[in-house]
Amino acid sequence: MSTSKLQQLRNSLNNAIIGREKELDFMLIALIQGGHVLLESVPGSGKTMMAKSFAHAFKGKFKRLQFTPDVLPSDVTGISYFDPKTQEFILRPGPVVTNILLADEINRATPRTQSSLLESMEEKQVTIDGETIKLPEPFMVIATQNPVESQQGTFSLPAAQLDRFLFRIEINYPSFEEERKILKDFSQTPGEVKTLSIIEIEDVQQWRRDVRKITVHEDIETYILQIIHATRQHPQVELGLSTRASLALLHAAQGHAFIKGRSYVTPDDVKLMVTPLSSHRLMLTAEGMLIRELEDVLQEIIESVQAPVEAATK
């Protein structure tokens, strides 16, 4: 399996987006595995810039949609309108018909508009006035939201929609030295995208075929299922991980092994994927929310499940 172009892409992204190596890897795994990503952090932390830079490295189509309360479902999916000249209805697809869609501040849209993305995220198609359009492959949604505005004219994403995101990625503040480098590199060119367009659609399609060949030992499958079931049995968890989440964890671990250049999944691949994959799917009980942080509960669950011996996974 040749991953030279994959490593070239990772290097280009890491040079353009400072201090976000782990987060960019998660986004790359999502692209390869056909998943979607929810970026969450305070305003001004570079969510939109990171999404635009990531999309710019890919030669496919990219569209950005700024969500506001007055955005309608048809603004996302498209419309069918009557042309008086031809006396016919004409289908005009919306911005969702693309390879990478940036849904900026998705929680500012109404639930009806948010739900217009459900079909495209799950089934990779969109229906406009009864006519179904297959979305191009690959297709990926990168959504952003600001948690500090959760009570200011925003609409929380329902659990069914959150479950369709492969990862929820929190963008933390950069370190002192990382922020110094940002000041030096971007003081003259704020907002400039510095990634090179080096990845073809065919490259992503080939990676998707190759990642399916990553070996997952039966012990690793058991380990994944034990973690999933532990989330459902924890006394402070109201809503545990679904079957969709168990498949997602398997695919995410395969993706991580792939970008690291390995042909097999290790327990560490699984462990690294649990938090970004689970933090938006898991719901604590009312009592649990008062006394525990979700990340601490997840860490407790991971530590409660014994990992298989790595030598047996190769």
CSV table of C-alpha atoms in Angstrom, one decimal:
chain,number,residue,atom,x,y,z
A,1,MET,CA,0.0,0.0,0.0
A,2,SER,CA,1.5,3.3,-1.2
A,3,THR,CA,0.9,6.2,1.2
A,4,SER,CA,3.6,8.6,-0.1
A,5,LYS,CA,1.0,11.1,-1.4
A,6,LEU,CA,-1.0,10.7,1.8
A,7,GLN,CA,2.1,11.7,3.9
A,8,GLN,CA,2.7,14.6,1.5
A,9,LEU,CA,-0.8,15.8,2.2
A,10,ARG,CA,-0.3,15.5,5.9
A,11,ASN,CA,2.9,17.5,5.8
A,12,SER,CA,1.3,20.2,3.6
A,13,LEU,CA,-1.7,20.6,6.0
A,14,ASN,CA,0.5,20.7,9.1
A,15,ASN,CA,2.7,23.4,7.6
A,16,ALA,CA,-0.3,25.5,6.8
A,17,ILE,CA,-2.3,24.9,10.0
A,18,ILE,CA,-0.1,25.3,13.0
A,19,GLY,CA,-0.5,23.1,16.0
A,20,ARG,CA,-3.4,21.0,14.7
A,21,GLU,CA,-1.8,17.8,13.7
A,22,LYS,CA,-4.1,15.5,15.6
A,23,GLU,CA,-7.3,17.4,14.5
A,24,LEU,CA,-6.2,17.3,10.9
A,25,ASP,CA,-5.6,13.6,11.1
A,26,PHE,CA,-9.1,13.1,12.4
A,27,MET,CA,-10.5,15.1,9.4
A,28,LEU,CA,-8.3,13.1,7.0
A,29,ILE,CA,-9.6,9.8,8.5
A,30,ALA,CA,-13.2,11.1,8.0
A,31,LEU,CA,-12.5,11.9,4.4
A,32,ILE,CA,-11.0,8.5,3.7
A,33,GLN,CA,-13.8,6.6,5.5
A,34,GLY,CA,-16.7,8.6,4.1
A,35,GLY,CA,-17.5,10.3,7.4
A,36,HIS,CA,-18.3,13.9,8.5
A,37,VAL,CA,-16.8,16.1,11.1
A,38,LEU,CA,-18.2,18.6,13.6
A,39,LEU,CA,-15.6,21.3,14.7
A,40,GLU,CA,-16.4,23.0,17.9
A,41,SER,CA,-14.7,25.9,19.7
A,42,VAL,CA,-14.9,29.5,20.7
A,43,PRO,CA,-15.1,32.2,18.0
A,44,GLY,CA,-11.7,33.2,16.4
A,45,SER,CA,-10.0,29.8,17.0
A,46,GLY,CA,-9.6,29.0,13.3
A,47,LYS,CA,-12.3,26.5,12.7
A,48,THR,CA,-13.4,28.0,9.3
A,49,MET,CA,-9.8,28.6,8.3
A,50,MET,CA,-8.9,25.0,9.1
A,51,ALA,CA,-11.8,23.7,7.1
A,52,LYS,CA,-11.1,25.9,4.1
A,53,SER,CA,-7.4,24.9,4.1
A,54,PHE,CA,-8.2,21.2,4.4
A,55,ALA,CA,-10.7,21.5,1.4
A,56,HIS,CA,-8.2,23.5,-0.6
A,57,ALA,CA,-5.7,20.7,-0.5
A,58,PHE,CA,-8.2,18.6,-2.4
A,59,LYS,CA,-8.9,19.2,-6.1
A,60,GLY,CA,-12.6,18.3,-5.9
A,61,LYS,CA,-15.5,20.8,-5.5
A,62,PHE,CA,-15.8,22.8,-2.3
A,63,LYS,CA,-18.8,24.9,-1.2
A,64,ARG,CA,-19.4,26.9,1.9
A,65,LEU,CA,-22.8,27.7,3.4
A,66,GLN,CA,-23.2,30.2,6.2
A,67,PHE,CA,-26.1,29.0,8.4
A,68,THR,CA,-28.4,31.6,9.9
A,69,PRO,CA,-32.0,31.4,11.2
A,70,ASP,CA,-33.4,32.5,7.9
A,71,VAL,CA,-31.7,29.9,5.8
A,72,LEU,CA,-34.3,27.5,4.3
A,73,PRO,CA,-33.9,23.8,3.5
A,74,SER,CA,-34.1,24.6,-0.2
A,75,ASP,CA,-31.1,26.9,0.3
A,76,VAL,CA,-29.2,23.7,1.2
A,77,THR,CA,-30.6,21.1,-1.1
A,78,GLY,CA,-31.8,23.1,-4.1
A,79,ILE,CA,-35.1,23.9,-5.8
A,80,SER,CA,-37.2,23.0,-8.7
A,81,TYR,CA,-38.6,26.1,-10.5
A,82,PHE,CA,-40.8,26.8,-13.4
A,83,ASP,CA,-39.1,28.5,-16.4
A,84,PRO,CA,-41.8,30.6,-18.3
A,85,LYS,CA,-39.6,30.6,-21.5
A,86,THR,CA,-39.4,26.8,-21.8
A,87,GLN,CA,-42.7,26.1,-20.0
A,88,GLU,CA,-40.8,23.4,-18.0
A,89,PHE,CA,-39.7,22.8,-14.5
A,90,ILE,CA,-35.9,23.1,-14.0
A,91,LEU,CA,-34.0,21.5,-11.2
A,92,ARG,CA,-31.3,23.7,-9.6
A,93,PRO,CA,-29.2,21.7,-7.1
A,94,GLY,CA,-28.1,23.5,-4.0
A,95,PRO,CA,-24.6,23.8,-2.4
A,96,VAL,CA,-24.9,20.3,-0.9
A,97,VAL,CA,-24.1,18.9,-4.4
A,98,THR,CA,-20.3,19.0,-3.9
A,99,ASN,CA,-17.4,17.0,-2.6
A,100,ILE,CA,-16.7,19.0,0.6
A,101,LEU,CA,-19.4,21.1,2.2
A,102,LEU,CA,-18.5,23.6,4.9
A,103,ALA,CA,-21.7,24.1,7.0
A,104,ASP,CA,-20.5,27.2,9.0
A,105,GLU,CA,-22.2,27.7,12.4
A,106,ILE,CA,-24.7,24.9,11.7
A,107,ASN,CA,-26.4,25.4,15.1
A,108,ARG,CA,-27.6,28.9,14.1
A,109,ALA,CA,-30.0,27.3,11.5
A,110,THR,CA,-33.5,26.1,12.5
A,111,PRO,CA,-34.1,22.4,13.1
A,112,ARG,CA,-36.0,22.1,9.8
A,113,THR,CA,-32.9,23.4,7.9
A,114,GLN,CA,-30.5,21.3,9.9
A,115,SER,CA,-32.6,18.2,9.0
A,116,SER,CA,-32.2,18.9,5.3
A,117,LEU,CA,-28.6,17.6,5.6
A,118,LEU,CA,-29.7,14.2,7.1
A,119,GLU,CA,-30.3,12.4,3.9
A,120,SER,CA,-27.2,13.7,2.2
A,121,MET,CA,-25.0,12.8,5.2
A,122,GLU,CA,-26.4,9.3,5.6
A,123,GLU,CA,-27.3,8.2,2.1
A,124,LYS,CA,-25.1,10.4,0.0
A,125,GLN,CA,-28.0,11.6,-2.0
A,126,VAL,CA,-30.5,14.5,-2.0
A,127,THR,CA,-34.2,14.6,-3.0
A,128,ILE,CA,-35.7,17.7,-4.6
A,129,ASP,CA,-39.4,17.7,-5.3
A,130,GLY,CA,-39.4,13.9,-5.5
A,131,GLU,CA,-36.3,13.7,-7.8
A,132,THR,CA,-33.3,12.0,-6.2
A,133,ILE,CA,-29.8,13.2,-7.1
A,134,LYS,CA,-26.7,11.1,-6.2
A,135,LEU,CA,-24.0,13.2,-4.6
A,136,PRO,CA,-20.5,13.1,-6.0
A,137,GLU,CA,-17.9,10.8,-4.4
A,138,PRO,CA,-16.2,11.6,-2.1
A,139,PHE,CA,-18.8,13.6,-0.2
A,140,MET,CA,-18.0,15.1,3.2
A,141,VAL,CA,-19.6,17.6,5.5
A,142,ILE,CA,-17.4,19.8,7.8
A,143,ALA,CA,-19.7,21.6,10.2
A,144,THR,CA,-18.7,24.2,12.8
A,145,GLN,CA,-20.5,25.5,15.9
A,146,ASN,CA,-19.6,27.9,18.8
A,147,PRO,CA,-20.6,26.4,22.2
A,148,VAL,CA,-20.5,29.8,23.9
A,149,GLU,CA,-23.6,30.8,21.9
A,150,SER,CA,-25.7,27.8,22.9
A,151,GLN,CA,-28.3,30.1,24.5
A,152,GLN,CA,-28.2,33.0,22.1
A,153,GLY,CA,-30.4,32.4,19.1
A,154,THR,CA,-29.1,28.9,18.3
A,155,PHE,CA,-30.7,25.5,17.9
A,156,SER,CA,-29.0,22.5,19.4
A,157,LEU,CA,-28.4,19.6,17.0
A,158,PRO,CA,-30.6,16.7,17.7
A,159,ALA,CA,-29.1,13.3,18.7
A,160,ALA,CA,-30.0,11.8,15.4
A,161,GLN,CA,-28.0,14.4,13.5
A,162,LEU,CA,-25.1,14.3,15.9
A,163,ASP,CA,-24.9,10.5,15.5
A,164,ARG,CA,-24.2,11.1,11.7
A,165,PHE,CA,-20.9,12.9,12.4
A,166,LEU,CA,-18.0,10.5,12.6
A,167,PHE,CA,-16.0,12.9,14.9
A,168,ARG,CA,-16.7,15.9,17.1
A,169,ILE,CA,-13.4,17.8,17.4
A,170,GLU,CA,-12.8,20.4,20.0
A,171,ILE,CA,-10.4,23.1,18.9
A,172,ASN,CA,-8.5,24.2,22.0
A,173,TYR,CA,-6.4,27.3,22.3
A,174,PRO,CA,-2.9,27.1,20.8
A,175,SER,CA,0.1,27.0,23.0
A,176,PHE,CA,2.2,30.1,23.6
A,177,GLU,CA,4.8,29.2,21.0
A,178,GLU,CA,2.2,28.0,18.5
A,179,GLU,CA,0.4,31.3,18.7
A,180,ARG,CA,3.7,33.2,18.3
A,181,LYS,CA,4.3,31.3,15.1
A,182,ILE,CA,0.8,32.1,13.9
A,183,LEU,CA,1.5,35.8,14.5
A,184,LYS,CA,4.7,35.6,12.5
A,185,ASP,CA,3.2,33.6,9.6
A,186,PHE,CA,-0.2,35.3,9.2
A,187,SER,CA,0.3,38.9,10.4
A,188,GLN,CA,0.7,40.1,6.8
A,189,THR,CA,-1.8,37.7,5.2
A,190,PRO,CA,-4.6,37.1,7.7
A,191,GLY,CA,-7.2,34.6,6.3
A,192,GLU,CA,-5.0,33.5,3.4
A,193,VAL,CA,-5.2,29.8,2.6
A,194,LYS,CA,-1.7,28.4,2.3
A,195,THR,CA,-2.3,24.7,1.4
A,196,LEU,CA,-1.5,23.4,-2.1
A,197,SER,CA,-4.1,21.6,-4.1
A,198,ILE,CA,-2.3,18.2,-4.5
A,199,ILE,CA,-5.0,15.5,-4.0
A,200,GLU,CA,-7.1,14.2,-6.9
A,201,ILE,CA,-10.5,12.6,-6.5
A,202,GLU,CA,-8.9,9.4,-7.7
A,203,ASP,CA,-6.4,9.5,-4.8
A,204,VAL,CA,-9.2,9.6,-2.3
A,205,GLN,CA,-11.1,6.8,-4.0
A,206,GLN,CA,-8.0,4.6,-4.0
A,207,TRP,CA,-7.4,5.3,-0.3
A,208,ARG,CA,-11.0,4.2,0.3
A,209,ARG,CA,-10.3,0.9,-1.4
A,210,ASP,CA,-7.0,0.4,0.4
A,211,VAL,CA,-8.3,1.2,3.9
A,212,ARG,CA,-10.7,-1.7,3.6
A,213,LYS,CA,-7.8,-4.0,3.4
A,214,ILE,CA,-6.5,-3.0,6.9
A,215,THR,CA,-6.6,-6.1,9.1
A,216,VAL,CA,-8.9,-6.1,12.2
A,217,HIS,CA,-8.1,-9.1,14.4
A,218,GLU,CA,-11.1,-10.7,16.2
A,219,ASP,CA,-9.6,-9.7,19.5
A,220,ILE,CA,-9.8,-6.0,18.3
A,221,GLU,CA,-13.4,-6.5,17.3
A,222,THR,CA,-14.1,-7.9,20.8
A,223,TYR,CA,-12.3,-5.0,22.4
A,224,ILE,CA,-14.4,-2.5,20.4
A,225,LEU,CA,-17.7,-4.2,21.4
A,226,GLN,CA,-16.6,-4.3,25.0
A,227,ILE,CA,-16.1,-0.5,25.0
A,228,ILE,CA,-19.4,0.0,23.3
A,229,HIS,CA,-21.3,-2.1,25.7
A,230,ALA,CA,-19.5,-0.5,28.7
A,231,THR,CA,-20.9,2.9,27.7
A,232,ARG,CA,-24.4,1.4,27.8
A,233,GLN,CA,-23.9,-0.1,31.2
A,234,HIS,CA,-22.2,2.8,33.0
A,235,PRO,CA,-24.5,4.0,35.9
A,236,GLN,CA,-23.9,7.7,35.0
A,237,VAL,CA,-24.6,7.3,31.2
A,238,GLU,CA,-28.2,7.9,30.0
A,239,LEU,CA,-27.6,7.3,26.3
A,240,GLY,CA,-24.8,4.9,25.4
A,241,LEU,CA,-23.1,4.3,22.0
A,242,SER,CA,-25.3,3.0,19.2
A,243,THR,CA,-24.6,0.2,16.7
A,244,ARG,CA,-23.7,2.9,14.2
A,245,ALA,CA,-21.1,4.1,16.6
A,246,SER,CA,-19.6,0.6,16.9
A,247,LEU,CA,-19.2,0.4,13.1
A,248,ALA,CA,-17.8,4.0,13.2
A,249,LEU,CA,-15.2,3.1,15.8
A,250,LEU,CA,-14.0,0.1,13.8
A,251,HIS,CA,-13.7,2.2,10.6
A,252,ALA,CA,-12.0,5.1,12.5
A,253,ALA,CA,-9.4,2.7,13.9
A,254,GLN,CA,-8.8,1.3,10.5
A,255,GLY,CA,-8.4,4.9,9.1
A,256,HIS,CA,-5.9,5.7,11.8
A,257,ALA,CA,-3.8,2.6,11.1
A,258,PHE,CA,-3.9,3.5,7.4
A,259,ILE,CA,-2.6,7.1,7.8
A,260,LYS,CA,0.1,5.8,10.1
A,261,GLY,CA,1.2,3.3,7.3
A,262,ARG,CA,0.2,0.1,9.1
A,263,SER,CA,-1.7,-2.9,7.6
A,264,TYR,CA,-3.4,-3.8,10.9
A,265,VAL,CA,-5.3,-2.2,13.7
A,266,THR,CA,-3.8,-2.0,17.3
A,267,PRO,CA,-5.6,-1.3,20.6
A,268,ASP,CA,-4.0,2.1,20.6
A,269,ASP,CA,-5.8,3.0,17.4
A,270,VAL,CA,-9.1,2.2,19.0
A,271,LYS,CA,-8.3,4.1,22.2
A,272,LEU,CA,-7.3,7.3,20.3
A,273,MET,CA,-10.6,7.3,18.4
A,274,VAL,CA,-13.0,6.7,21.4
A,275,THR,CA,-13.2,10.3,22.7
A,276,PRO,CA,-13.7,12.3,19.4
A,277,LEU,CA,-16.1,9.6,18.2
A,278,SER,CA,-18.1,9.4,21.4
A,279,SER,CA,-18.2,12.9,23.0
A,280,HIS,CA,-21.2,14.0,20.8
A,281,ARG,CA,-23.0,10.7,21.0
A,282,LEU,CA,-22.9,9.9,24.7
A,283,MET,CA,-25.3,11.5,27.1
A,284,LEU,CA,-24.9,11.5,30.9
A,285,THR,CA,-27.7,11.2,33.4
A,286,ALA,CA,-28.9,14.4,35.2
A,287,GLU,CA,-26.9,13.3,38.3
A,288,GLY,CA,-23.9,12.4,36.2
A,289,MET,CA,-23.8,15.9,34.6
A,290,LEU,CA,-23.7,17.5,38.0
A,291,ILE,CA,-20.7,15.6,39.3
A,292,ARG,CA,-18.7,14.4,36.3
A,293,GLU,CA,-17.2,15.6,33.1
A,294,LEU,CA,-18.1,13.5,30.0
A,295,GLU,CA,-14.4,13.1,29.1
A,296,ASP,CA,-13.7,11.7,32.6
A,297,VAL,CA,-16.5,9.2,32.2
A,298,LEU,CA,-15.1,8.1,28.8
A,299,GLN,CA,-11.6,7.7,30.2
A,300,GLU,CA,-13.0,5.6,33.1
A,301,ILE,CA,-14.8,3.4,30.6
A,302,ILE,CA,-11.7,3.0,28.4
A,303,GLU,CA,-9.6,2.1,31.5
A,304,SER,CA,-12.2,-0.4,32.7
A,305,VAL,CA,-11.9,-2.5,29.5
A,306,GLN,CA,-8.7,-4.6,29.3
A,307,ALA,CA,-7.0,-4.2,25.9
A,308,PRO,CA,-5.9,-7.3,24.0
A,309,VAL,CA,-2.2,-8.1,23.8
A,310,GLU,CA,-0.8,-6.1,20.8
A,311,ALA,CA,1.2,-9.0,19.5
A,312,ALA,CA,-1.9,-11.0,18.9
A,313,THR,CA,-3.4,-8.2,16.7
A,314,LYS,CA,-0.8,-8.4,13.9
